[in-house]
PDB file of C-alpha atoms in Angstrom:
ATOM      1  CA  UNK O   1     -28.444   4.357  10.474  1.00 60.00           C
ATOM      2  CA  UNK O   2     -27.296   4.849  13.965  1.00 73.00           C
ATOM      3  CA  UNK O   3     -24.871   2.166  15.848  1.00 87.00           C
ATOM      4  CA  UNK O   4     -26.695   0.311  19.007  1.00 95.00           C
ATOM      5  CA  UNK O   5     -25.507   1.490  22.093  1.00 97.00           C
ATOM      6  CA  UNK O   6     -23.464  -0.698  23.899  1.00 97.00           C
ATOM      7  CA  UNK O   7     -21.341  -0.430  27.304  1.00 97.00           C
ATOM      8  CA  UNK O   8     -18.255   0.028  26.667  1.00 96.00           C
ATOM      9  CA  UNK O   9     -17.201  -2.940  29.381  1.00 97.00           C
ATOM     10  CA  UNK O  10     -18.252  -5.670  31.642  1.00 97.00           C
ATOM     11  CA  UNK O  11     -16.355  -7.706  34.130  1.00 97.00           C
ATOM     12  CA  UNK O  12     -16.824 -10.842  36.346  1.00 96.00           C
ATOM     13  CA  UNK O  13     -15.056 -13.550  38.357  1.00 96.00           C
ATOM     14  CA  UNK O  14     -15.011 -16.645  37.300  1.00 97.00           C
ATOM     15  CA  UNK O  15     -18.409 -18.617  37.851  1.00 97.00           C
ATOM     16  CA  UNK O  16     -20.054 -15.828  37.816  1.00 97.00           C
ATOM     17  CA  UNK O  17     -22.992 -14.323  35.512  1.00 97.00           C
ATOM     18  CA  UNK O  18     -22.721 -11.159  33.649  1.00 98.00           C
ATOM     19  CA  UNK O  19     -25.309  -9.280  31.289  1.00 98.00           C
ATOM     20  CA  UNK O  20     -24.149  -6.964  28.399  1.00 98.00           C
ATOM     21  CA  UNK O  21     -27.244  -4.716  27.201  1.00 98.00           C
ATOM     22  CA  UNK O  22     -28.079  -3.467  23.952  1.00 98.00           C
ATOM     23  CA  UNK O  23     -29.930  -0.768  23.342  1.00 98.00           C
ATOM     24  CA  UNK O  24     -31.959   0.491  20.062  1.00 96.00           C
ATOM     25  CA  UNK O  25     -34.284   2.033  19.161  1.00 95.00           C
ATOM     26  CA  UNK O  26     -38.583   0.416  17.576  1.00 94.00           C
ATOM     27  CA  UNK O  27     -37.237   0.948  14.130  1.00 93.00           C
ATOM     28  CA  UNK O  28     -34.692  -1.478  15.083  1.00 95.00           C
ATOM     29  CA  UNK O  29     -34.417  -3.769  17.967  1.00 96.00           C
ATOM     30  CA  UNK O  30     -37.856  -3.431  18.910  1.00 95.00           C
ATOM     31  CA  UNK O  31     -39.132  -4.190  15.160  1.00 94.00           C
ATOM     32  CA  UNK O  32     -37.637  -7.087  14.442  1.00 95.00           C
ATOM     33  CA  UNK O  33     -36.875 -10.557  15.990  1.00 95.00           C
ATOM     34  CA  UNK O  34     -33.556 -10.128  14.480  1.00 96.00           C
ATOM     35  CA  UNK O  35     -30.890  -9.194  17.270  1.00 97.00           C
ATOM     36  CA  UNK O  36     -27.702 -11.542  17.138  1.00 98.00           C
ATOM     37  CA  UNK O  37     -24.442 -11.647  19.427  1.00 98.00           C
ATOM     38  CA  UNK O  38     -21.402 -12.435  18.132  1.00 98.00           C
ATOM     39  CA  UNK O  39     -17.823 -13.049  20.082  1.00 98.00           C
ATOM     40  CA  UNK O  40     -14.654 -11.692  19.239  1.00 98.00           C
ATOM     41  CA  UNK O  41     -11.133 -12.786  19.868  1.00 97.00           C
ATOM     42  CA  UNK O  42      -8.409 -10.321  19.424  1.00 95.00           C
ATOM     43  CA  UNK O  43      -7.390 -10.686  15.689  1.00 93.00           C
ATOM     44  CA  UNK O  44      -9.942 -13.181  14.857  1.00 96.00           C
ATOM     45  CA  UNK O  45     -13.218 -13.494  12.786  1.00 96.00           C
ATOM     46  CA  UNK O  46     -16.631 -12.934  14.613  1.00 97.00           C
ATOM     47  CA  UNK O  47     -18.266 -16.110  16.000  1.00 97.00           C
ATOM     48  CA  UNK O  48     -22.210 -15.795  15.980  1.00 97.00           C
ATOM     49  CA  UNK O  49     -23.568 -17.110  19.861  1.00 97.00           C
ATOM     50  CA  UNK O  50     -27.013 -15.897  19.219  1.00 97.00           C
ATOM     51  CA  UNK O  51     -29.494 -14.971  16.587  1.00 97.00           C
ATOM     52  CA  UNK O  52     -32.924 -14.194  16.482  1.00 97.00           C
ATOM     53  CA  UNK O  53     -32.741 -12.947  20.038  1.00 97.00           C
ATOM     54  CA  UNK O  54     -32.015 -15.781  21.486  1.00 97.00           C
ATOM     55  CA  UNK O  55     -31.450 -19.033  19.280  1.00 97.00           C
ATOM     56  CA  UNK O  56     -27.911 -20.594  19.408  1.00 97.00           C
ATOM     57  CA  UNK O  57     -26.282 -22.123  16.367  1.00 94.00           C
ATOM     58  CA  UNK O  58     -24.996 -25.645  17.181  1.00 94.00           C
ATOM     59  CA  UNK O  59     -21.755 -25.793  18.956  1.00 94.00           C
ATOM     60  CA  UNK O  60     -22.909 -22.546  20.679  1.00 97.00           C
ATOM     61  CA  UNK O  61     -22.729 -23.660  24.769  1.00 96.00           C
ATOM     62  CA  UNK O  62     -26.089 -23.127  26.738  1.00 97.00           C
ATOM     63  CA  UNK O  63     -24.035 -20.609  28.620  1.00 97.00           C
ATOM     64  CA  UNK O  64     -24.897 -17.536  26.634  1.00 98.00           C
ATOM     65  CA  UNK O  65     -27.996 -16.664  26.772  1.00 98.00           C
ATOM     66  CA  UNK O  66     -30.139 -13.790  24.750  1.00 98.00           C
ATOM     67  CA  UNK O  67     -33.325 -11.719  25.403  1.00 97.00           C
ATOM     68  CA  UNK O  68     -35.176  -8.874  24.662  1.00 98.00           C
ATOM     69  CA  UNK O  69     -37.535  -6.391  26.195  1.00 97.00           C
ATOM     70  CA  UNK O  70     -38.748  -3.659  24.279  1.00 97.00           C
ATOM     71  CA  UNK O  71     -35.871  -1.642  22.752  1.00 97.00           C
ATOM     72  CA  UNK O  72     -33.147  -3.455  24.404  1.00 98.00           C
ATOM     73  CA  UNK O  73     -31.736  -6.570  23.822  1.00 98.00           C
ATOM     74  CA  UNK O  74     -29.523  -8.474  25.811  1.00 98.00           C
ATOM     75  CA  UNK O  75     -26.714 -11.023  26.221  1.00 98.00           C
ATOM     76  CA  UNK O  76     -26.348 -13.114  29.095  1.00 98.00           C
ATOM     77  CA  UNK O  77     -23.520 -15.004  30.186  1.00 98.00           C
ATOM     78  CA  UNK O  78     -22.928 -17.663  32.755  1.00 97.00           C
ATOM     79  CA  UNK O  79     -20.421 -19.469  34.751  1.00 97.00           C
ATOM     80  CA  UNK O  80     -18.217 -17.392  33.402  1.00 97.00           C
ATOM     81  CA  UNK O  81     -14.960 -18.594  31.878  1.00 97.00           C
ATOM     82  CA  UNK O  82     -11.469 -17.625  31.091  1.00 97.00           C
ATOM     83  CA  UNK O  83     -11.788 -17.821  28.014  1.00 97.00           C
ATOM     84  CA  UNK O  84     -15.071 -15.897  27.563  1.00 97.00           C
ATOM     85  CA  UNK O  85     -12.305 -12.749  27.770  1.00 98.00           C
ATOM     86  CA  UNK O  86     -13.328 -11.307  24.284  1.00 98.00           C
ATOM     87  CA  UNK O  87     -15.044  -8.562  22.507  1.00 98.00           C
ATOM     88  CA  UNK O  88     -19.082  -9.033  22.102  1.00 98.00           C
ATOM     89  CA  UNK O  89     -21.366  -7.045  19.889  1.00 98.00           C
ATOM     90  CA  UNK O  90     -24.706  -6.749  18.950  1.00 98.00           C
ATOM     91  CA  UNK O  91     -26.344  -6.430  15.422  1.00 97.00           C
ATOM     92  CA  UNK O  92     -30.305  -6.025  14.460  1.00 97.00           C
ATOM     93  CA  UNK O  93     -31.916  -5.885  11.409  1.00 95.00           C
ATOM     94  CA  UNK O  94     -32.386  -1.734  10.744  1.00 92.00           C
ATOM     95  CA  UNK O  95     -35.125  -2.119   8.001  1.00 87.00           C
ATOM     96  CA  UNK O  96     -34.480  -1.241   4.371  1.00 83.00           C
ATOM     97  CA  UNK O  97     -32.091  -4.087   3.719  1.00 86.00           C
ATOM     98  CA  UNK O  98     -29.264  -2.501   6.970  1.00 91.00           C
ATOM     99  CA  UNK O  99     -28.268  -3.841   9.160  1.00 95.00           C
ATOM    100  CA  UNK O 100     -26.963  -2.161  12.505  1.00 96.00           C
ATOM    101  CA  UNK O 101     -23.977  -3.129  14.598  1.00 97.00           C
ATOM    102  CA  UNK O 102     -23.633  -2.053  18.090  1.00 97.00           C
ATOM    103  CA  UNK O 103     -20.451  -0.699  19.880  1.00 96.00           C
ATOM    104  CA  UNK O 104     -18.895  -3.398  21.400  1.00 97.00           C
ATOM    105  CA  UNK O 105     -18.853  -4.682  25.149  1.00 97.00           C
ATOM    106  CA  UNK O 106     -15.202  -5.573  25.909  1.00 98.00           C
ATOM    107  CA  UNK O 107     -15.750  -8.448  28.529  1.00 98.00           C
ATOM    108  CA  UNK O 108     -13.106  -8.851  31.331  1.00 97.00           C
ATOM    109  CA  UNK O 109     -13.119 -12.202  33.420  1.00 96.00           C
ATOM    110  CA  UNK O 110     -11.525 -10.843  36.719  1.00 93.00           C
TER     111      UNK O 110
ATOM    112  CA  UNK T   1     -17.614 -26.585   5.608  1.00 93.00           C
ATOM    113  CA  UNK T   2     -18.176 -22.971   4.210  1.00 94.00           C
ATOM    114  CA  UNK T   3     -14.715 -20.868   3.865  1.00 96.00           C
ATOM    115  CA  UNK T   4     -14.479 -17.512   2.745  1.00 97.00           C
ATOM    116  CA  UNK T   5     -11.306 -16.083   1.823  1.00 98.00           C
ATOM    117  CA  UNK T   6     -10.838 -12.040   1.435  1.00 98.00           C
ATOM    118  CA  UNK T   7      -8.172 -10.878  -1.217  1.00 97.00           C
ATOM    119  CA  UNK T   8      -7.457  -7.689  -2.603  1.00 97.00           C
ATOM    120  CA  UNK T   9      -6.290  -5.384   0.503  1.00 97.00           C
ATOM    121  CA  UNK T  10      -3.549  -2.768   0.628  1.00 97.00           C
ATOM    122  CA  UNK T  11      -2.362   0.281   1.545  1.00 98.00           C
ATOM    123  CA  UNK T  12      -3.953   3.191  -1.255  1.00 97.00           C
ATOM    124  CA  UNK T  13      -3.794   6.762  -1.282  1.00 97.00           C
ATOM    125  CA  UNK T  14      -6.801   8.960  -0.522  1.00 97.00           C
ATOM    126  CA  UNK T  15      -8.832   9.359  -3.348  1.00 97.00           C
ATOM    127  CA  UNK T  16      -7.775   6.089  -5.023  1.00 98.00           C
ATOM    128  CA  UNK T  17      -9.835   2.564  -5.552  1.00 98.00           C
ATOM    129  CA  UNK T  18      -9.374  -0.783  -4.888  1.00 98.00           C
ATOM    130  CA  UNK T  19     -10.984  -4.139  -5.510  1.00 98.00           C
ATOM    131  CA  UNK T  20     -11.609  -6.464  -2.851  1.00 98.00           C
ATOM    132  CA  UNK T  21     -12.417 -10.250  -3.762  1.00 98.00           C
ATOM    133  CA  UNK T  22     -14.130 -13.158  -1.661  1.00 98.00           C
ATOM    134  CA  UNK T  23     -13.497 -16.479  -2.654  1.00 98.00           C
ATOM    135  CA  UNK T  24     -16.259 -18.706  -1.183  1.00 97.00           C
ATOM    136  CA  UNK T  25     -16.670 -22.836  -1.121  1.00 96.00           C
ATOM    137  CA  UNK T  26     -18.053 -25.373   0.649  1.00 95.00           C
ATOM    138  CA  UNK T  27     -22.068 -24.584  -0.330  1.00 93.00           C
ATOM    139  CA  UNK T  28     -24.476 -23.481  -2.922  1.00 95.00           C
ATOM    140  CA  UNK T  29     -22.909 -20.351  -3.302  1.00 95.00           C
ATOM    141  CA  UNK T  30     -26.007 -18.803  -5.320  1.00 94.00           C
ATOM    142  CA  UNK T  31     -28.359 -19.503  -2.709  1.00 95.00           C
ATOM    143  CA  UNK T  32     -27.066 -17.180  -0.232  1.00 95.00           C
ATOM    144  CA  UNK T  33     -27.060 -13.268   0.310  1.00 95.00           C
ATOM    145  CA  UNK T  34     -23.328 -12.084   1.278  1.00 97.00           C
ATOM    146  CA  UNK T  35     -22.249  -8.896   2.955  1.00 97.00           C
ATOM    147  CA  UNK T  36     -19.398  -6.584   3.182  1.00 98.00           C
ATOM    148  CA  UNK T  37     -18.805  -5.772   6.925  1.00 98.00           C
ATOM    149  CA  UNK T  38     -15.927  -3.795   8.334  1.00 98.00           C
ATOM    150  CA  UNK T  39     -13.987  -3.073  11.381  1.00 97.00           C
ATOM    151  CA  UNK T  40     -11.274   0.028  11.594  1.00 97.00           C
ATOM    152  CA  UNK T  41      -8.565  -0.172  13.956  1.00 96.00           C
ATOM    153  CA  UNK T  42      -9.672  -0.691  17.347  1.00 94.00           C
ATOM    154  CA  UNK T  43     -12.890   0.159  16.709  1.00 94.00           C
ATOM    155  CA  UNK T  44     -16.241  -1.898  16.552  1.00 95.00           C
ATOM    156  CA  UNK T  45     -18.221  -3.862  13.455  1.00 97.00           C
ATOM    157  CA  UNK T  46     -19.828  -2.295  10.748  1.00 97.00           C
ATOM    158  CA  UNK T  47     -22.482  -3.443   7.812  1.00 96.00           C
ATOM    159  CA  UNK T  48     -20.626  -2.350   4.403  1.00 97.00           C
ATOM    160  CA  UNK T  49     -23.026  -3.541   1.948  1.00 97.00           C
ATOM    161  CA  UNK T  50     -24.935  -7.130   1.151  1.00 96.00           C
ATOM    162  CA  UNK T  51     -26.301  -8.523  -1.981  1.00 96.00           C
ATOM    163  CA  UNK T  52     -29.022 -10.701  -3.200  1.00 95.00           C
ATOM    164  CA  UNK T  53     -28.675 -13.946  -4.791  1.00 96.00           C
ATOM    165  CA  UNK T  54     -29.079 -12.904  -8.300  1.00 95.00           C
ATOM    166  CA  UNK T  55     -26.815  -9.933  -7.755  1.00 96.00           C
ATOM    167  CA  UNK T  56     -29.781  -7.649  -8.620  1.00 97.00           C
ATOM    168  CA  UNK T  57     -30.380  -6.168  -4.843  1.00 96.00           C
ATOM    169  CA  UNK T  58     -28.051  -4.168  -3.483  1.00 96.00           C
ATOM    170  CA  UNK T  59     -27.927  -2.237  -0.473  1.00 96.00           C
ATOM    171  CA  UNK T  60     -25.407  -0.215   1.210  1.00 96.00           C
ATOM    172  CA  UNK T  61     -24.813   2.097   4.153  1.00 95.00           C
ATOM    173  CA  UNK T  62     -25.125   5.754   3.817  1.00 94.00           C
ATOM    174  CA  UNK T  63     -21.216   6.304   4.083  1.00 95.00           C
ATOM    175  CA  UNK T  64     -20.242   4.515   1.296  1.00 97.00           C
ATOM    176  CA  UNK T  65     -23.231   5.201  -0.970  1.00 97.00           C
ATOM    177  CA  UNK T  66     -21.806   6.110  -4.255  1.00 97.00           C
ATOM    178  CA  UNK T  67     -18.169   5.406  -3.669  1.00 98.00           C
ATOM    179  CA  UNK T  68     -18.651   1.529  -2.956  1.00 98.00           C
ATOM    180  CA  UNK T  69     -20.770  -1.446  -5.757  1.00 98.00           C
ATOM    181  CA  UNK T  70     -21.473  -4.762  -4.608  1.00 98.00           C
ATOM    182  CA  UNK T  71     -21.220  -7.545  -7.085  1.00 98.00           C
ATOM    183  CA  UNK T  72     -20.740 -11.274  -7.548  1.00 98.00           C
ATOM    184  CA  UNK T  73     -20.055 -14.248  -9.479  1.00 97.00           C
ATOM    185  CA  UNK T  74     -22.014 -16.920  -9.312  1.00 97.00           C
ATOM    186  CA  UNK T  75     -19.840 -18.697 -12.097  1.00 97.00           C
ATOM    187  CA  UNK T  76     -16.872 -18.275  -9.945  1.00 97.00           C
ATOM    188  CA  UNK T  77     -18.552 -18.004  -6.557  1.00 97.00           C
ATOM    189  CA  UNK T  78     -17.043 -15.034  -6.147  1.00 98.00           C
ATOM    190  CA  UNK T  79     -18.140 -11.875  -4.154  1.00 98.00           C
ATOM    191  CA  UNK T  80     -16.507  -8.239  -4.906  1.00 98.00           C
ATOM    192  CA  UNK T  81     -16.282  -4.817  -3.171  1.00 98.00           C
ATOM    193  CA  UNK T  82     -15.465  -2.173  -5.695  1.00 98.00           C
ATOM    194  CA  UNK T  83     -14.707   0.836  -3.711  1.00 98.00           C
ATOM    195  CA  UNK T  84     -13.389   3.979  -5.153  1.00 98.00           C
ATOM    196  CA  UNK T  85     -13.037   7.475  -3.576  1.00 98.00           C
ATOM    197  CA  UNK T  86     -11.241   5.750  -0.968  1.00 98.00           C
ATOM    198  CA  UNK T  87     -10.916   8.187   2.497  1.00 98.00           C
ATOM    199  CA  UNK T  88      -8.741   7.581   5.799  1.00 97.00           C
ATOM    200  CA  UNK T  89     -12.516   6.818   7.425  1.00 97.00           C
ATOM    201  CA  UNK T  90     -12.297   3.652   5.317  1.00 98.00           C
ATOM    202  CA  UNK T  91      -9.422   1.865   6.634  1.00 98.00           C
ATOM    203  CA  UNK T  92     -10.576  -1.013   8.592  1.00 98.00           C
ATOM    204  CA  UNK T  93      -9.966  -4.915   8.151  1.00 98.00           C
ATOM    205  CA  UNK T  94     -13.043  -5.940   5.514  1.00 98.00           C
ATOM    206  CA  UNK T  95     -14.760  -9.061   5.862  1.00 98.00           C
ATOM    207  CA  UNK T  96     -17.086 -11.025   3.987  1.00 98.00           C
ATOM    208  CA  UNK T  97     -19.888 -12.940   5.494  1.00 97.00           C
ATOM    209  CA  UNK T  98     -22.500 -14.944   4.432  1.00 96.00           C
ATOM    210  CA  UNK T  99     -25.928 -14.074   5.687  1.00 93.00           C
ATOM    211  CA  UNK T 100     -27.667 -16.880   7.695  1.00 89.00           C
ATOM    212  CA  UNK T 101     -30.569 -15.112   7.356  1.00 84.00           C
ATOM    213  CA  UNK T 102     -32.942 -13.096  10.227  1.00 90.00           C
ATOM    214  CA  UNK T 103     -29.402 -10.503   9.635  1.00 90.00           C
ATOM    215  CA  UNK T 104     -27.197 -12.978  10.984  1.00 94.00           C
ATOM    216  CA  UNK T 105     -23.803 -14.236   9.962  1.00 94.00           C
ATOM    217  CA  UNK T 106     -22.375 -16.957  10.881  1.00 92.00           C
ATOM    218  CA  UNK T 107     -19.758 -17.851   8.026  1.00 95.00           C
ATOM    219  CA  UNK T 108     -16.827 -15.399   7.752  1.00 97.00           C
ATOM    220  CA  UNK T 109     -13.471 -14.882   6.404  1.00 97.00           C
ATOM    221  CA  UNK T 110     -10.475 -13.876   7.806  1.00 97.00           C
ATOM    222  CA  UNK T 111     -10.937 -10.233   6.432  1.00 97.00           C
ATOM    223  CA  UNK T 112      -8.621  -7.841   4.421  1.00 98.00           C
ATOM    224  CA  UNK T 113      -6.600  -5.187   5.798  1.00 98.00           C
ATOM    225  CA  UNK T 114      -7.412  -2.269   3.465  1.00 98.00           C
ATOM    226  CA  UNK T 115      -5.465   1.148   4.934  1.00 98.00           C
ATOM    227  CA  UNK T 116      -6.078   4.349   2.724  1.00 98.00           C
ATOM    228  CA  UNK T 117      -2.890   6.981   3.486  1.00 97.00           C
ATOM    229  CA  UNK T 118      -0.540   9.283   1.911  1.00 95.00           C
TER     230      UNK T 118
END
């Protein structure tokens, strides 16, 4: 039951496009069509931006984005906002009922 | 619209137990999974426990294995987190979440601050 790996940041300007990787392992991530993103504001609830690698729940802008290749999923996001400042992790199913959480990517809009 | 409300957090000493609470509304509450998932200071997200919705599947992680039972309500569409044994490793805010299914969540609570010191 070991976390995804996650970088520990990201940055970007405004506008701009930035990817936050995710990387597990075939007994994980690479199993399963079950990677989500979520979004974190300081002292808030997670919000869920992506699930099933790269389905977004309604209300969810087009802006983030979600893939996978292989062992390693990923989060995309574009024309970057203020406001996109938060915390983002990624989970995947583990197998036997788990489910893994990675690190954390704490995104900076420069 | 779904809420989820945590109650039951508090400062315990090592060793000790508490009993953490989720009050859910706003949907069929029996027709859902629900999770424990927690976050220690500063620190990133992690899967607690979930249950089925006949509270007769339960599955936890390997930390809390023996220390921790899952259990609801479906009277009182209620969720609980019994958790005894308590350590300093298992002070964190707790939230409850509602599984969306695929292992996603995307109905939580606010979360309960549960800090375990002498």
């Amino acid at each position: 039951q070991s976390a995804l790996t996650q970088p520990p940041s990201a940055s970007g300007s405004p506008g701009q496009s930035v990817t936050i990787s995710c990387a597990g392992t075939s007994s994980d991530v690479g199993g399963y069509d079950s990677v989500s993103w979520y979004q974190q504001h300081p002292n808030k609830a997670p919000r869920l931006l992506i699930y099933e690698v790269y389905k977004r729940p309604s209300g969810v802008p087009a802006r983030f984005s979600g893939s996978k290749s292989g062992n390693t999923a990923s989060l995309t996001v574009s024309g970057l906002q203020a406001a996109d400042e938060a915390d983002y992790y990624c989970s995947s199913y583990g197998g036997n009922n788990n489910v893994l959480f990675g690190g954390g990517t704490k995104l900076t809009v420069l | 619209e779904v809420q989820l409300e945590e109650s039951g957090g508090g400062l315990v000493q090592p060793g000790g137990s508490l009993r953490l609470s989720c009050a859910a509304s706003g949907f069929t509450f029996n027709n859902f999974w629900l999770s424990w998932v927690r976050q220690a200071p500063g620190k990133g997200l992690e899967w607690v426990a979930n249950i089925n919705q006949d509270g007769r599947e339960k599955f936890y992680v390997d930390s809390v294995k023996g220390r921790f039972t899952i259990s609801r309500d479906n009277a009182k569409n209620s969720l609980f987190l019994q958790m005894s044994s308590l350590r300093a490793e298992d002070t964190a805010v707790y939230y409850c979440a509602r599984d969306s299914g695929s292992a996603s969540y995307y109905s939580w609570g606010r979360g309960t601050l549960v800090t375990v010191s002498s």
